[in-house]
Protein backbone atom coordinates (compact mmCIF):
# COMPACT_ATOMS: atom_id res chain seq x y z
CA UNK A 1 0.00 0.00 0.00
CA UNK A 2 1.19 3.54 -0.83
CA UNK A 3 2.09 6.15 1.76
CA UNK A 4 -0.45 8.69 3.00
CA UNK A 5 0.10 12.37 3.77
CA UNK A 6 -2.11 14.81 5.67
CA UNK A 7 -1.80 18.50 4.72
CA UNK A 8 -3.36 21.11 7.04
CA UNK A 9 -1.90 24.14 5.24
CA UNK A 10 -3.72 25.47 2.18
CA UNK A 11 -1.74 24.36 -0.88
CA UNK A 12 -2.17 25.20 -4.57
CA UNK A 13 -3.33 22.48 -6.97
CA UNK A 14 0.18 22.24 -8.52
CA UNK A 15 1.69 21.23 -5.15
CA UNK A 16 -1.14 18.79 -4.47
CA UNK A 17 -0.39 17.21 -7.84
CA UNK A 18 3.33 17.08 -7.05
CA UNK A 19 2.53 15.13 -3.88
CA UNK A 20 -0.01 12.90 -5.62
CA UNK A 21 2.64 11.64 -8.01
CA UNK A 22 4.05 9.65 -5.08
CA UNK A 23 1.58 9.54 -2.18
CA UNK A 24 -2.09 9.61 -1.29
CA UNK A 25 -2.99 13.11 -0.09
CA UNK A 26 -5.68 14.32 2.31
CA UNK A 27 -6.04 18.09 2.60
CA UNK A 28 -7.82 20.43 5.02
CA UNK A 29 -9.23 23.15 2.78
CA UNK A 30 -9.77 25.93 5.32
CA UNK A 31 -7.55 28.69 6.66
CA UNK A 32 -8.94 27.93 10.15
CA UNK A 33 -6.82 25.48 12.09
CA UNK A 34 -8.08 21.88 11.96
CA UNK A 35 -9.79 21.11 15.30
CA UNK A 36 -7.41 19.07 17.46
CA UNK A 37 -9.84 16.15 17.96
CA UNK A 38 -10.28 15.80 14.20
CA UNK A 39 -6.53 16.06 13.67
CA UNK A 40 -5.92 13.25 16.17
CA UNK A 41 -8.32 11.09 14.13
CA UNK A 42 -6.97 12.04 10.71
CA UNK A 43 -3.33 11.51 11.66
CA UNK A 44 -3.89 7.85 12.64
CA UNK A 45 -3.18 6.27 9.25
CA UNK A 46 -0.74 8.90 7.90
CA UNK A 47 2.96 8.54 7.15
CA UNK A 48 3.64 12.23 6.47
CA UNK A 49 2.21 15.45 7.89
CA UNK A 50 2.59 18.86 6.23
CA UNK A 51 1.56 21.57 8.67
CA UNK A 52 2.32 25.09 9.84
CA UNK A 53 0.67 25.71 13.16
CA UNK A 54 -0.39 22.37 14.66
CA UNK A 55 1.33 21.36 17.87
CA UNK A 56 3.52 18.31 17.29
CA UNK A 57 3.75 16.68 20.71
CA UNK A 58 3.55 13.26 22.37
CA UNK A 59 -0.24 13.18 22.07
CA UNK A 60 -0.15 13.74 18.30
CA UNK A 61 2.79 11.39 17.73
CA UNK A 62 1.11 8.64 19.74
CA UNK A 63 -2.09 9.03 17.71
CA UNK A 64 -0.09 9.10 14.47
CA UNK A 65 2.09 6.14 15.27
CA UNK A 66 2.83 5.46 11.60
CA UNK A 67 4.26 8.95 11.03
CA UNK A 68 7.72 9.09 9.50
CA UNK A 69 7.98 12.84 8.97
CA UNK A 70 6.43 16.16 10.02
CA UNK A 71 7.10 18.97 7.59
CA UNK A 72 6.49 22.58 8.65
CA UNK A 73 5.65 25.25 6.09
CA UNK A 74 7.68 27.82 8.02
CA UNK A 75 11.22 28.39 9.14
CA UNK A 76 10.20 28.74 12.79
CA UNK A 77 9.20 25.49 14.46
CA UNK A 78 8.12 26.46 17.95
CA UNK A 79 5.03 24.28 17.32
CA UNK A 80 7.39 21.25 17.47
CA UNK A 81 8.07 19.59 20.82
CA UNK A 82 11.57 18.60 19.74
CA UNK A 83 12.07 16.21 22.68
CA UNK A 84 8.85 14.36 21.79
CA UNK A 85 9.95 14.18 18.14
CA UNK A 86 13.29 12.69 19.23
CA UNK A 87 11.52 10.16 21.48
CA UNK A 88 9.31 9.03 18.61
CA UNK A 89 12.32 8.89 16.25
CA UNK A 90 10.68 10.58 13.31
CA UNK A 91 12.04 13.23 10.96
CA UNK A 92 11.07 16.89 11.29
CA UNK A 93 11.71 19.53 8.66
CA UNK A 94 11.14 23.25 8.03
CA UNK A 95 11.60 25.80 5.22
CA UNK A 96 14.65 28.02 5.74
CA UNK A 97 16.42 30.15 3.05
CA UNK A 98 13.48 30.70 0.67
CA UNK A 99 11.87 33.39 2.84
CA UNK A 100 14.92 35.33 4.01
CA UNK A 101 14.77 38.26 1.56
CA UNK A 102 10.97 38.51 1.83
CA UNK A 103 10.98 38.73 5.63
CA UNK A 104 13.88 41.21 5.53
CA UNK A 105 11.86 43.45 3.18
CA UNK A 106 8.91 43.37 5.58
CA UNK A 107 11.15 44.21 8.53
CA UNK A 108 12.31 47.30 6.69
CA UNK A 109 8.67 48.13 6.11
CA UNK A 110 8.08 47.92 9.87
CA UNK A 111 11.14 50.06 10.64
CA UNK A 112 10.12 52.73 8.13
CA UNK A 113 6.44 52.66 9.07
CA UNK A 114 7.17 53.01 12.77
CA UNK A 115 9.80 55.75 12.43
CA UNK A 116 8.12 57.76 9.65
CA UNK A 117 4.59 57.15 11.06
CA UNK A 118 3.42 55.83 7.68
CA UNK A 119 0.41 53.81 8.80
CA UNK A 120 -0.63 56.47 11.32
CA UNK A 121 -0.45 59.27 8.73
CA UNK A 122 -2.12 57.18 6.04
CA UNK A 123 -5.10 57.00 8.39
CA UNK A 124 -4.82 60.75 9.05
CA UNK A 125 -5.16 61.48 5.32
CA UNK A 126 -7.97 58.97 4.79
CA UNK A 127 -9.86 60.34 7.81
CA UNK A 128 -9.90 63.76 6.07
CA UNK A 129 -7.68 65.40 8.71
CA UNK A 130 -5.15 66.79 6.20
CA UNK A 131 -6.44 70.35 5.98
CA UNK A 132 -3.16 72.30 6.04
CA UNK A 133 0.59 71.62 6.07
CA UNK A 134 1.35 69.26 8.90
CA UNK A 135 3.09 70.70 11.95
CA UNK A 136 5.95 69.19 13.91
CA UNK A 137 3.65 67.20 16.15
CA UNK A 138 3.32 64.80 13.20
CA UNK A 139 7.00 64.65 12.24
CA UNK A 140 8.68 61.27 12.34
CA UNK A 141 12.31 60.26 12.88
CA UNK A 142 15.17 59.47 10.53
CA UNK A 143 16.12 55.89 9.81
CA UNK A 144 19.27 56.46 7.76
CA UNK A 145 22.55 56.70 9.69
CA UNK A 146 20.89 55.56 12.94
CA UNK A 147 22.00 52.70 15.19
CA UNK A 148 20.28 49.38 14.52
CA UNK A 149 20.76 46.59 17.06
CA UNK A 150 19.83 43.09 15.92
CA UNK A 151 19.20 40.42 18.56
CA UNK A 152 19.64 37.12 16.70
CA UNK A 153 21.71 37.51 13.53
CA UNK A 154 20.63 34.45 11.55
CA UNK A 155 20.03 34.32 7.82
CA UNK A 156 17.14 36.83 7.94
CA UNK A 157 19.02 39.15 10.28
CA UNK A 158 21.93 39.18 7.81
CA UNK A 159 19.62 40.24 4.98
CA UNK A 160 18.27 43.05 7.17
CA UNK A 161 21.82 44.08 8.07
CA UNK A 162 22.72 44.21 4.37
CA UNK A 163 19.77 46.51 3.62
CA UNK A 164 20.62 48.63 6.66
CA UNK A 165 24.34 49.09 5.98
CA UNK A 166 24.33 49.35 2.19
CA UNK A 167 21.01 51.10 1.66
CA UNK A 168 20.46 53.21 4.77
CA UNK A 169 24.08 53.59 5.92
CA UNK A 170 23.05 52.55 9.42
CA UNK A 171 25.47 51.58 12.15
CA UNK A 172 24.53 47.94 12.76
CA UNK A 173 25.48 45.89 15.80
CA UNK A 174 24.24 42.44 16.69
CA UNK A 175 23.99 40.09 19.61
CA UNK A 176 23.99 36.33 19.03
CA UNK A 177 24.94 33.22 20.96
CA UNK A 178 27.89 32.85 18.58
CA UNK A 179 29.79 35.47 16.61
CA UNK A 180 29.25 35.73 12.87
CA UNK A 181 32.73 36.53 11.52
CA UNK A 182 31.58 36.41 7.92
CA UNK A 183 28.82 38.99 8.49
CA UNK A 184 31.24 41.19 10.42
CA UNK A 185 33.70 41.09 7.50
CA UNK A 186 31.24 41.30 4.62
CA UNK A 187 28.58 43.61 6.05
CA UNK A 188 30.61 45.67 8.51
CA UNK A 189 28.36 44.78 11.44
CA UNK A 190 29.76 44.85 14.98
CA UNK A 191 29.29 42.25 17.70
CA UNK A 192 27.91 43.74 20.93
CA UNK A 193 26.63 42.50 24.26
CA UNK A 194 22.88 42.09 24.82
CA UNK A 195 23.14 44.95 27.31
CA UNK A 196 24.85 47.22 24.81
CA UNK A 197 22.20 46.56 22.15
CA UNK A 198 19.39 47.20 24.63
CA UNK A 199 20.79 50.47 25.98
CA UNK A 200 22.32 52.07 22.88
CA UNK A 201 20.17 51.25 19.84
CA UNK A 202 17.82 53.63 18.02
CA UNK A 203 16.08 50.58 16.54
CA UNK A 204 16.07 47.17 18.19
CA UNK A 205 15.17 44.27 15.95
CA UNK A 206 14.29 40.99 17.63
CA UNK A 207 14.95 37.96 15.43
CA UNK A 208 15.68 35.08 17.81
CA UNK A 209 13.58 31.91 17.49
CA UNK A 210 11.19 31.08 20.34
CA UNK A 211 12.66 28.40 22.60
CA UNK A 212 12.48 27.66 26.33
CA UNK A 213 15.57 29.83 26.72
CA UNK A 214 14.28 32.84 24.74
CA UNK A 215 10.73 32.95 26.20
CA UNK A 216 10.18 36.54 27.46
CA UNK A 217 13.82 37.41 26.70
CA UNK A 218 12.74 41.03 26.30
CA UNK A 219 11.13 41.86 29.63
CA UNK A 220 10.33 44.88 31.77
CA UNK A 221 13.99 45.28 32.81
CA UNK A 222 15.04 45.41 29.14
CA UNK A 223 12.41 48.02 28.22
CA UNK A 224 13.43 50.13 31.25
CA UNK A 225 16.95 50.39 29.82
CA UNK A 226 16.09 51.28 26.23
CA UNK A 227 16.48 54.82 24.91
CA UNK A 228 13.23 56.80 25.12
CA UNK A 229 13.66 57.41 21.38
CA UNK A 230 14.06 53.71 20.56
CA UNK A 231 11.73 51.85 18.19
CA UNK A 232 11.25 48.18 19.02
CA UNK A 233 10.70 45.83 16.06
CA UNK A 234 9.64 42.19 16.37
CA UNK A 235 9.28 39.80 13.44
CA UNK A 236 10.31 36.57 15.19
CA UNK A 237 7.73 35.24 17.64
CA UNK A 238 5.47 37.16 20.01
CA UNK A 239 6.38 35.19 23.12
CA UNK A 240 10.07 36.17 22.92
CA UNK A 241 8.73 39.44 24.38
CA UNK A 242 6.78 39.89 27.59
CA UNK A 243 3.90 41.66 25.83
CA UNK A 244 2.49 43.12 29.06
CA UNK A 245 5.88 44.74 29.68
CA UNK A 246 5.94 46.05 26.10
CA UNK A 247 2.48 47.58 26.52
CA UNK A 248 3.50 49.20 29.82
CA UNK A 249 6.73 50.55 28.29
CA UNK A 250 4.71 52.14 25.47
CA UNK A 251 2.11 53.57 27.89
CA UNK A 252 4.88 55.00 30.09
CA UNK A 253 6.71 56.38 27.02
CA UNK A 254 9.84 54.39 27.89
CA UNK A 255 10.27 53.81 24.14
CA UNK A 256 9.13 55.80 21.10
CA UNK A 257 7.14 53.13 19.30
CA UNK A 258 7.03 49.61 17.94
CA UNK A 259 6.65 47.68 14.71
CA UNK A 260 5.14 44.26 15.34
CA UNK A 261 4.44 41.39 12.98
CA UNK A 262 3.98 38.85 15.79
CA UNK A 263 2.11 38.69 19.09
CA UNK A 264 1.86 36.43 22.13
CA UNK A 265 -1.64 35.45 21.02
CA UNK A 266 -2.36 35.14 17.28
CA UNK A 267 -4.74 36.24 15.91
CA UNK A 268 -4.46 39.16 18.32
CA UNK A 269 -7.25 39.78 20.84
CA UNK A 270 -9.26 42.76 19.45
CA UNK A 271 -9.12 44.27 22.97
CA UNK A 272 -5.29 44.24 23.06
CA UNK A 273 -4.19 47.80 24.05
CA UNK A 274 -1.52 47.73 21.33
CA UNK A 275 -4.32 48.18 18.79
CA UNK A 276 -5.21 51.56 20.33
CA UNK A 277 -1.68 53.00 20.00
CA UNK A 278 -0.86 55.27 17.06
CA UNK A 279 2.87 54.75 17.55
CA UNK A 280 2.58 50.97 17.11
CA UNK A 281 2.42 49.33 13.69
CA UNK A 282 0.59 46.00 13.89
CA UNK A 283 0.66 43.39 11.13
CA UNK A 284 -1.03 39.94 11.00
CA UNK A 285 2.18 37.83 10.91
CA UNK A 286 2.96 38.46 7.23
CA UNK A 287 6.77 38.19 7.28
CA UNK A 288 6.87 35.63 4.50
CA UNK A 289 3.43 36.34 3.06
CA UNK A 290 4.04 37.11 -0.58
CA UNK A 291 2.52 34.98 -3.31
CA UNK A 292 5.93 33.92 -4.61
CA UNK A 293 7.51 33.11 -1.25
CA UNK A 294 4.57 31.27 0.30
CA UNK A 295 4.37 29.09 -2.84
CA UNK A 296 8.12 28.39 -2.63
CA UNK A 297 7.75 27.45 1.07
CA UNK A 298 4.89 25.05 0.35
CA UNK A 299 6.83 23.44 -2.49
CA UNK A 300 9.88 23.14 -0.20
CA UNK A 301 7.76 21.54 2.56
CA UNK A 302 6.20 19.10 0.06
CA UNK A 303 9.63 18.08 -1.23
CA UNK A 304 11.01 17.69 2.32
CA UNK A 305 8.10 15.35 3.05
CA UNK A 306 8.49 13.34 -0.16
CA UNK A 307 12.24 12.97 0.31
CA UNK A 308 11.68 11.58 3.82
CA UNK A 309 9.01 9.14 2.64
CA UNK A 310 11.34 7.92 -0.12
CA UNK A 311 13.90 7.13 2.57
CA UNK A 312 16.17 10.00 1.50
CA UNK A 313 17.62 12.70 3.77
CA UNK A 314 15.28 15.71 3.38
CA UNK A 315 16.92 18.99 2.36
CA UNK A 316 15.93 20.86 5.53
CA UNK A 317 15.86 18.68 8.62
CA UNK A 318 15.71 20.82 11.81
CA UNK A 319 19.16 21.30 13.31
CA UNK A 320 18.40 19.42 16.56
CA UNK A 321 17.96 16.15 14.57
CA UNK A 322 21.17 16.43 12.55
C1 LIG B 1 8.20 31.53 9.61
O1 LIG B 1 8.35 30.89 8.57
O2 LIG B 1 8.56 31.10 10.70
C2 LIG B 1 7.58 32.88 9.50
O3 LIG B 1 7.30 33.42 10.75
C3 LIG B 1 6.33 32.82 8.66
O4 LIG B 1 5.96 34.12 8.28
CSV table of C-alpha atoms and ligand atoms in Angstrom, one decimal:
chain,number,residue,atom,x,y,z
A,1,UNK,CA,0.0,0.0,0.0
A,2,UNK,CA,1.2,3.5,-0.8
A,3,UNK,CA,2.1,6.1,1.8
A,4,UNK,CA,-0.5,8.7,3.0
A,5,UNK,CA,0.1,12.4,3.8
A,6,UNK,CA,-2.1,14.8,5.7
A,7,UNK,CA,-1.8,18.5,4.7
A,8,UNK,CA,-3.4,21.1,7.0
A,9,UNK,CA,-1.9,24.1,5.2
A,10,UNK,CA,-3.7,25.5,2.2
A,11,UNK,CA,-1.7,24.4,-0.9
A,12,UNK,CA,-2.2,25.2,-4.6
A,13,UNK,CA,-3.3,22.5,-7.0
A,14,UNK,CA,0.2,22.2,-8.5
A,15,UNK,CA,1.7,21.2,-5.1
A,16,UNK,CA,-1.1,18.8,-4.5
A,17,UNK,CA,-0.4,17.2,-7.8
A,18,UNK,CA,3.3,17.1,-7.0
A,19,UNK,CA,2.5,15.1,-3.9
A,20,UNK,CA,0.0,12.9,-5.6
A,21,UNK,CA,2.6,11.6,-8.0
A,22,UNK,CA,4.0,9.7,-5.1
A,23,UNK,CA,1.6,9.5,-2.2
A,24,UNK,CA,-2.1,9.6,-1.3
A,25,UNK,CA,-3.0,13.1,-0.1
A,26,UNK,CA,-5.7,14.3,2.3
A,27,UNK,CA,-6.0,18.1,2.6
A,28,UNK,CA,-7.8,20.4,5.0
A,29,UNK,CA,-9.2,23.1,2.8
A,30,UNK,CA,-9.8,25.9,5.3
A,31,UNK,CA,-7.5,28.7,6.7
A,32,UNK,CA,-8.9,27.9,10.2
A,33,UNK,CA,-6.8,25.5,12.1
A,34,UNK,CA,-8.1,21.9,12.0
A,35,UNK,CA,-9.8,21.1,15.3
A,36,UNK,CA,-7.4,19.1,17.5
A,37,UNK,CA,-9.8,16.1,18.0
A,38,UNK,CA,-10.3,15.8,14.2
A,39,UNK,CA,-6.5,16.1,13.7
A,40,UNK,CA,-5.9,13.2,16.2
A,41,UNK,CA,-8.3,11.1,14.1
A,42,UNK,CA,-7.0,12.0,10.7
A,43,UNK,CA,-3.3,11.5,11.7
A,44,UNK,CA,-3.9,7.8,12.6
A,45,UNK,CA,-3.2,6.3,9.3
A,46,UNK,CA,-0.7,8.9,7.9
A,47,UNK,CA,3.0,8.5,7.2
A,48,UNK,CA,3.6,12.2,6.5
A,49,UNK,CA,2.2,15.4,7.9
A,50,UNK,CA,2.6,18.9,6.2
A,51,UNK,CA,1.6,21.6,8.7
A,52,UNK,CA,2.3,25.1,9.8
A,53,UNK,CA,0.7,25.7,13.2
A,54,UNK,CA,-0.4,22.4,14.7
A,55,UNK,CA,1.3,21.4,17.9
A,56,UNK,CA,3.5,18.3,17.3
A,57,UNK,CA,3.8,16.7,20.7
A,58,UNK,CA,3.5,13.3,22.4
A,59,UNK,CA,-0.2,13.2,22.1
A,60,UNK,CA,-0.2,13.7,18.3
A,61,UNK,CA,2.8,11.4,17.7
A,62,UNK,CA,1.1,8.6,19.7
A,63,UNK,CA,-2.1,9.0,17.7
A,64,UNK,CA,-0.1,9.1,14.5
A,65,UNK,CA,2.1,6.1,15.3
A,66,UNK,CA,2.8,5.5,11.6
A,67,UNK,CA,4.3,9.0,11.0
A,68,UNK,CA,7.7,9.1,9.5
A,69,UNK,CA,8.0,12.8,9.0
A,70,UNK,CA,6.4,16.2,10.0
A,71,UNK,CA,7.1,19.0,7.6
A,72,UNK,CA,6.5,22.6,8.7
A,73,UNK,CA,5.6,25.3,6.1
A,74,UNK,CA,7.7,27.8,8.0
A,75,UNK,CA,11.2,28.4,9.1
A,76,UNK,CA,10.2,28.7,12.8
A,77,UNK,CA,9.2,25.5,14.5
A,78,UNK,CA,8.1,26.5,17.9
A,79,UNK,CA,5.0,24.3,17.3
A,80,UNK,CA,7.4,21.3,17.5
A,81,UNK,CA,8.1,19.6,20.8
A,82,UNK,CA,11.6,18.6,19.7
A,83,UNK,CA,12.1,16.2,22.7
A,84,UNK,CA,8.9,14.4,21.8
A,85,UNK,CA,9.9,14.2,18.1
A,86,UNK,CA,13.3,12.7,19.2
A,87,UNK,CA,11.5,10.2,21.5
A,88,UNK,CA,9.3,9.0,18.6
A,89,UNK,CA,12.3,8.9,16.3
A,90,UNK,CA,10.7,10.6,13.3
A,91,UNK,CA,12.0,13.2,11.0
A,92,UNK,CA,11.1,16.9,11.3
A,93,UNK,CA,11.7,19.5,8.7
A,94,UNK,CA,11.1,23.2,8.0
A,95,UNK,CA,11.6,25.8,5.2
A,96,UNK,CA,14.6,28.0,5.7
A,97,UNK,CA,16.4,30.2,3.0
A,98,UNK,CA,13.5,30.7,0.7
A,99,UNK,CA,11.9,33.4,2.8
A,100,UNK,CA,14.9,35.3,4.0
A,101,UNK,CA,14.8,38.3,1.6
A,102,UNK,CA,11.0,38.5,1.8
A,103,UNK,CA,11.0,38.7,5.6
A,104,UNK,CA,13.9,41.2,5.5
A,105,UNK,CA,11.9,43.4,3.2
A,106,UNK,CA,8.9,43.4,5.6
A,107,UNK,CA,11.2,44.2,8.5
A,108,UNK,CA,12.3,47.3,6.7
A,109,UNK,CA,8.7,48.1,6.1
A,110,UNK,CA,8.1,47.9,9.9
A,111,UNK,CA,11.1,50.1,10.6
A,112,UNK,CA,10.1,52.7,8.1
A,113,UNK,CA,6.4,52.7,9.1
A,114,UNK,CA,7.2,53.0,12.8
A,115,UNK,CA,9.8,55.8,12.4
A,116,UNK,CA,8.1,57.8,9.7
A,117,UNK,CA,4.6,57.1,11.1
A,118,UNK,CA,3.4,55.8,7.7
A,119,UNK,CA,0.4,53.8,8.8
A,120,UNK,CA,-0.6,56.5,11.3
A,121,UNK,CA,-0.4,59.3,8.7
A,122,UNK,CA,-2.1,57.2,6.0
A,123,UNK,CA,-5.1,57.0,8.4
A,124,UNK,CA,-4.8,60.8,9.1
A,125,UNK,CA,-5.2,61.5,5.3
A,126,UNK,CA,-8.0,59.0,4.8
A,127,UNK,CA,-9.9,60.3,7.8
A,128,UNK,CA,-9.9,63.8,6.1
A,129,UNK,CA,-7.7,65.4,8.7
A,130,UNK,CA,-5.2,66.8,6.2
A,131,UNK,CA,-6.4,70.4,6.0
A,132,UNK,CA,-3.2,72.3,6.0
A,133,UNK,CA,0.6,71.6,6.1
A,134,UNK,CA,1.3,69.3,8.9
A,135,UNK,CA,3.1,70.7,11.9
A,136,UNK,CA,5.9,69.2,13.9
A,137,UNK,CA,3.7,67.2,16.1
A,138,UNK,CA,3.3,64.8,13.2
A,139,UNK,CA,7.0,64.7,12.2
A,140,UNK,CA,8.7,61.3,12.3
A,141,UNK,CA,12.3,60.3,12.9
A,142,UNK,CA,15.2,59.5,10.5
A,143,UNK,CA,16.1,55.9,9.8
A,144,UNK,CA,19.3,56.5,7.8
A,145,UNK,CA,22.6,56.7,9.7
A,146,UNK,CA,20.9,55.6,12.9
A,147,UNK,CA,22.0,52.7,15.2
A,148,UNK,CA,20.3,49.4,14.5
A,149,UNK,CA,20.8,46.6,17.1
A,150,UNK,CA,19.8,43.1,15.9
A,151,UNK,CA,19.2,40.4,18.6
A,152,UNK,CA,19.6,37.1,16.7
A,153,UNK,CA,21.7,37.5,13.5
A,154,UNK,CA,20.6,34.5,11.5
A,155,UNK,CA,20.0,34.3,7.8
A,156,UNK,CA,17.1,36.8,7.9
A,157,UNK,CA,19.0,39.1,10.3
A,158,UNK,CA,21.9,39.2,7.8
A,159,UNK,CA,19.6,40.2,5.0
A,160,UNK,CA,18.3,43.0,7.2
A,161,UNK,CA,21.8,44.1,8.1
A,162,UNK,CA,22.7,44.2,4.4
A,163,UNK,CA,19.8,46.5,3.6
A,164,UNK,CA,20.6,48.6,6.7
A,165,UNK,CA,24.3,49.1,6.0
A,166,UNK,CA,24.3,49.3,2.2
A,167,UNK,CA,21.0,51.1,1.7
A,168,UNK,CA,20.5,53.2,4.8
A,169,UNK,CA,24.1,53.6,5.9
A,170,UNK,CA,23.0,52.6,9.4
A,171,UNK,CA,25.5,51.6,12.2
A,172,UNK,CA,24.5,47.9,12.8
A,173,UNK,CA,25.5,45.9,15.8
A,174,UNK,CA,24.2,42.4,16.7
A,175,UNK,CA,24.0,40.1,19.6
A,176,UNK,CA,24.0,36.3,19.0
A,177,UNK,CA,24.9,33.2,21.0
A,178,UNK,CA,27.9,32.8,18.6
A,179,UNK,CA,29.8,35.5,16.6
A,180,UNK,CA,29.2,35.7,12.9
A,181,UNK,CA,32.7,36.5,11.5
A,182,UNK,CA,31.6,36.4,7.9
A,183,UNK,CA,28.8,39.0,8.5
A,184,UNK,CA,31.2,41.2,10.4
A,185,UNK,CA,33.7,41.1,7.5
A,186,UNK,CA,31.2,41.3,4.6
A,187,UNK,CA,28.6,43.6,6.1
A,188,UNK,CA,30.6,45.7,8.5
A,189,UNK,CA,28.4,44.8,11.4
A,190,UNK,CA,29.8,44.8,15.0
A,191,UNK,CA,29.3,42.2,17.7
A,192,UNK,CA,27.9,43.7,20.9
A,193,UNK,CA,26.6,42.5,24.3
A,194,UNK,CA,22.9,42.1,24.8
A,195,UNK,CA,23.1,44.9,27.3
A,196,UNK,CA,24.8,47.2,24.8
A,197,UNK,CA,22.2,46.6,22.2
A,198,UNK,CA,19.4,47.2,24.6
A,199,UNK,CA,20.8,50.5,26.0
A,200,UNK,CA,22.3,52.1,22.9
A,201,UNK,CA,20.2,51.2,19.8
A,202,UNK,CA,17.8,53.6,18.0
A,203,UNK,CA,16.1,50.6,16.5
A,204,UNK,CA,16.1,47.2,18.2
A,205,UNK,CA,15.2,44.3,15.9
A,206,UNK,CA,14.3,41.0,17.6
A,207,UNK,CA,14.9,38.0,15.4
A,208,UNK,CA,15.7,35.1,17.8
A,209,UNK,CA,13.6,31.9,17.5
A,210,UNK,CA,11.2,31.1,20.3
A,211,UNK,CA,12.7,28.4,22.6
A,212,UNK,CA,12.5,27.7,26.3
A,213,UNK,CA,15.6,29.8,26.7
A,214,UNK,CA,14.3,32.8,24.7
A,215,UNK,CA,10.7,32.9,26.2
A,216,UNK,CA,10.2,36.5,27.5
A,217,UNK,CA,13.8,37.4,26.7
A,218,UNK,CA,12.7,41.0,26.3
A,219,UNK,CA,11.1,41.9,29.6
A,220,UNK,CA,10.3,44.9,31.8
A,221,UNK,CA,14.0,45.3,32.8
A,222,UNK,CA,15.0,45.4,29.1
A,223,UNK,CA,12.4,48.0,28.2
A,224,UNK,CA,13.4,50.1,31.2
A,225,UNK,CA,16.9,50.4,29.8
A,226,UNK,CA,16.1,51.3,26.2
A,227,UNK,CA,16.5,54.8,24.9
A,228,UNK,CA,13.2,56.8,25.1
A,229,UNK,CA,13.7,57.4,21.4
A,230,UNK,CA,14.1,53.7,20.6
A,231,UNK,CA,11.7,51.9,18.2
A,232,UNK,CA,11.3,48.2,19.0
A,233,UNK,CA,10.7,45.8,16.1
A,234,UNK,CA,9.6,42.2,16.4
A,235,UNK,CA,9.3,39.8,13.4
A,236,UNK,CA,10.3,36.6,15.2
A,237,UNK,CA,7.7,35.2,17.6
A,238,UNK,CA,5.5,37.2,20.0
A,239,UNK,CA,6.4,35.2,23.1
A,240,UNK,CA,10.1,36.2,22.9
A,241,UNK,CA,8.7,39.4,24.4
A,242,UNK,CA,6.8,39.9,27.6
A,243,UNK,CA,3.9,41.7,25.8
A,244,UNK,CA,2.5,43.1,29.1
A,245,UNK,CA,5.9,44.7,29.7
A,246,UNK,CA,5.9,46.1,26.1
A,247,UNK,CA,2.5,47.6,26.5
A,248,UNK,CA,3.5,49.2,29.8
A,249,UNK,CA,6.7,50.6,28.3
A,250,UNK,CA,4.7,52.1,25.5
A,251,UNK,CA,2.1,53.6,27.9
A,252,UNK,CA,4.9,55.0,30.1
A,253,UNK,CA,6.7,56.4,27.0
A,254,UNK,CA,9.8,54.4,27.9
A,255,UNK,CA,10.3,53.8,24.1
A,256,UNK,CA,9.1,55.8,21.1
A,257,UNK,CA,7.1,53.1,19.3
A,258,UNK,CA,7.0,49.6,17.9
A,259,UNK,CA,6.6,47.7,14.7
A,260,UNK,CA,5.1,44.3,15.3
A,261,UNK,CA,4.4,41.4,13.0
A,262,UNK,CA,4.0,38.9,15.8
A,263,UNK,CA,2.1,38.7,19.1
A,264,UNK,CA,1.9,36.4,22.1
A,265,UNK,CA,-1.6,35.4,21.0
A,266,UNK,CA,-2.4,35.1,17.3
A,267,UNK,CA,-4.7,36.2,15.9
A,268,UNK,CA,-4.5,39.2,18.3
A,269,UNK,CA,-7.2,39.8,20.8
A,270,UNK,CA,-9.3,42.8,19.4
A,271,UNK,CA,-9.1,44.3,23.0
A,272,UNK,CA,-5.3,44.2,23.1
A,273,UNK,CA,-4.2,47.8,24.1
A,274,UNK,CA,-1.5,47.7,21.3
A,275,UNK,CA,-4.3,48.2,18.8
A,276,UNK,CA,-5.2,51.6,20.3
A,277,UNK,CA,-1.7,53.0,20.0
A,278,UNK,CA,-0.9,55.3,17.1
A,279,UNK,CA,2.9,54.7,17.5
A,280,UNK,CA,2.6,51.0,17.1
A,281,UNK,CA,2.4,49.3,13.7
A,282,UNK,CA,0.6,46.0,13.9
A,283,UNK,CA,0.7,43.4,11.1
A,284,UNK,CA,-1.0,39.9,11.0
A,285,UNK,CA,2.2,37.8,10.9
A,286,UNK,CA,3.0,38.5,7.2
A,287,UNK,CA,6.8,38.2,7.3
A,288,UNK,CA,6.9,35.6,4.5
A,289,UNK,CA,3.4,36.3,3.1
A,290,UNK,CA,4.0,37.1,-0.6
A,291,UNK,CA,2.5,35.0,-3.3
A,292,UNK,CA,5.9,33.9,-4.6
A,293,UNK,CA,7.5,33.1,-1.3
A,294,UNK,CA,4.6,31.3,0.3
A,295,UNK,CA,4.4,29.1,-2.8
A,296,UNK,CA,8.1,28.4,-2.6
A,297,UNK,CA,7.8,27.5,1.1
A,298,UNK,CA,4.9,25.0,0.3
A,299,UNK,CA,6.8,23.4,-2.5
A,300,UNK,CA,9.9,23.1,-0.2
A,301,UNK,CA,7.8,21.5,2.6
A,302,UNK,CA,6.2,19.1,0.1
A,303,UNK,CA,9.6,18.1,-1.2
A,304,UNK,CA,11.0,17.7,2.3
A,305,UNK,CA,8.1,15.4,3.1
A,306,UNK,CA,8.5,13.3,-0.2
A,307,UNK,CA,12.2,13.0,0.3
A,308,UNK,CA,11.7,11.6,3.8
A,309,UNK,CA,9.0,9.1,2.6
A,310,UNK,CA,11.3,7.9,-0.1
A,311,UNK,CA,13.9,7.1,2.6
A,312,UNK,CA,16.2,10.0,1.5
A,313,UNK,CA,17.6,12.7,3.8
A,314,UNK,CA,15.3,15.7,3.4
A,315,UNK,CA,16.9,19.0,2.4
A,316,UNK,CA,15.9,20.9,5.5
A,317,UNK,CA,15.9,18.7,8.6
A,318,UNK,CA,15.7,20.8,11.8
A,319,UNK,CA,19.2,21.3,13.3
A,320,UNK,CA,18.4,19.4,16.6
A,321,UNK,CA,18.0,16.2,14.6
A,322,UNK,CA,21.2,16.4,12.5
B,1,LIG,C1,8.2,31.5,9.6
B,1,LIG,O1,8.3,30.9,8.6
B,1,LIG,O2,8.6,31.1,10.7
B,1,LIG,C2,7.6,32.9,9.5
B,1,LIG,O3,7.3,33.4,10.7
B,1,LIG,C3,6.3,32.8,8.7
B,1,LIG,O4,6.0,34.1,8.3
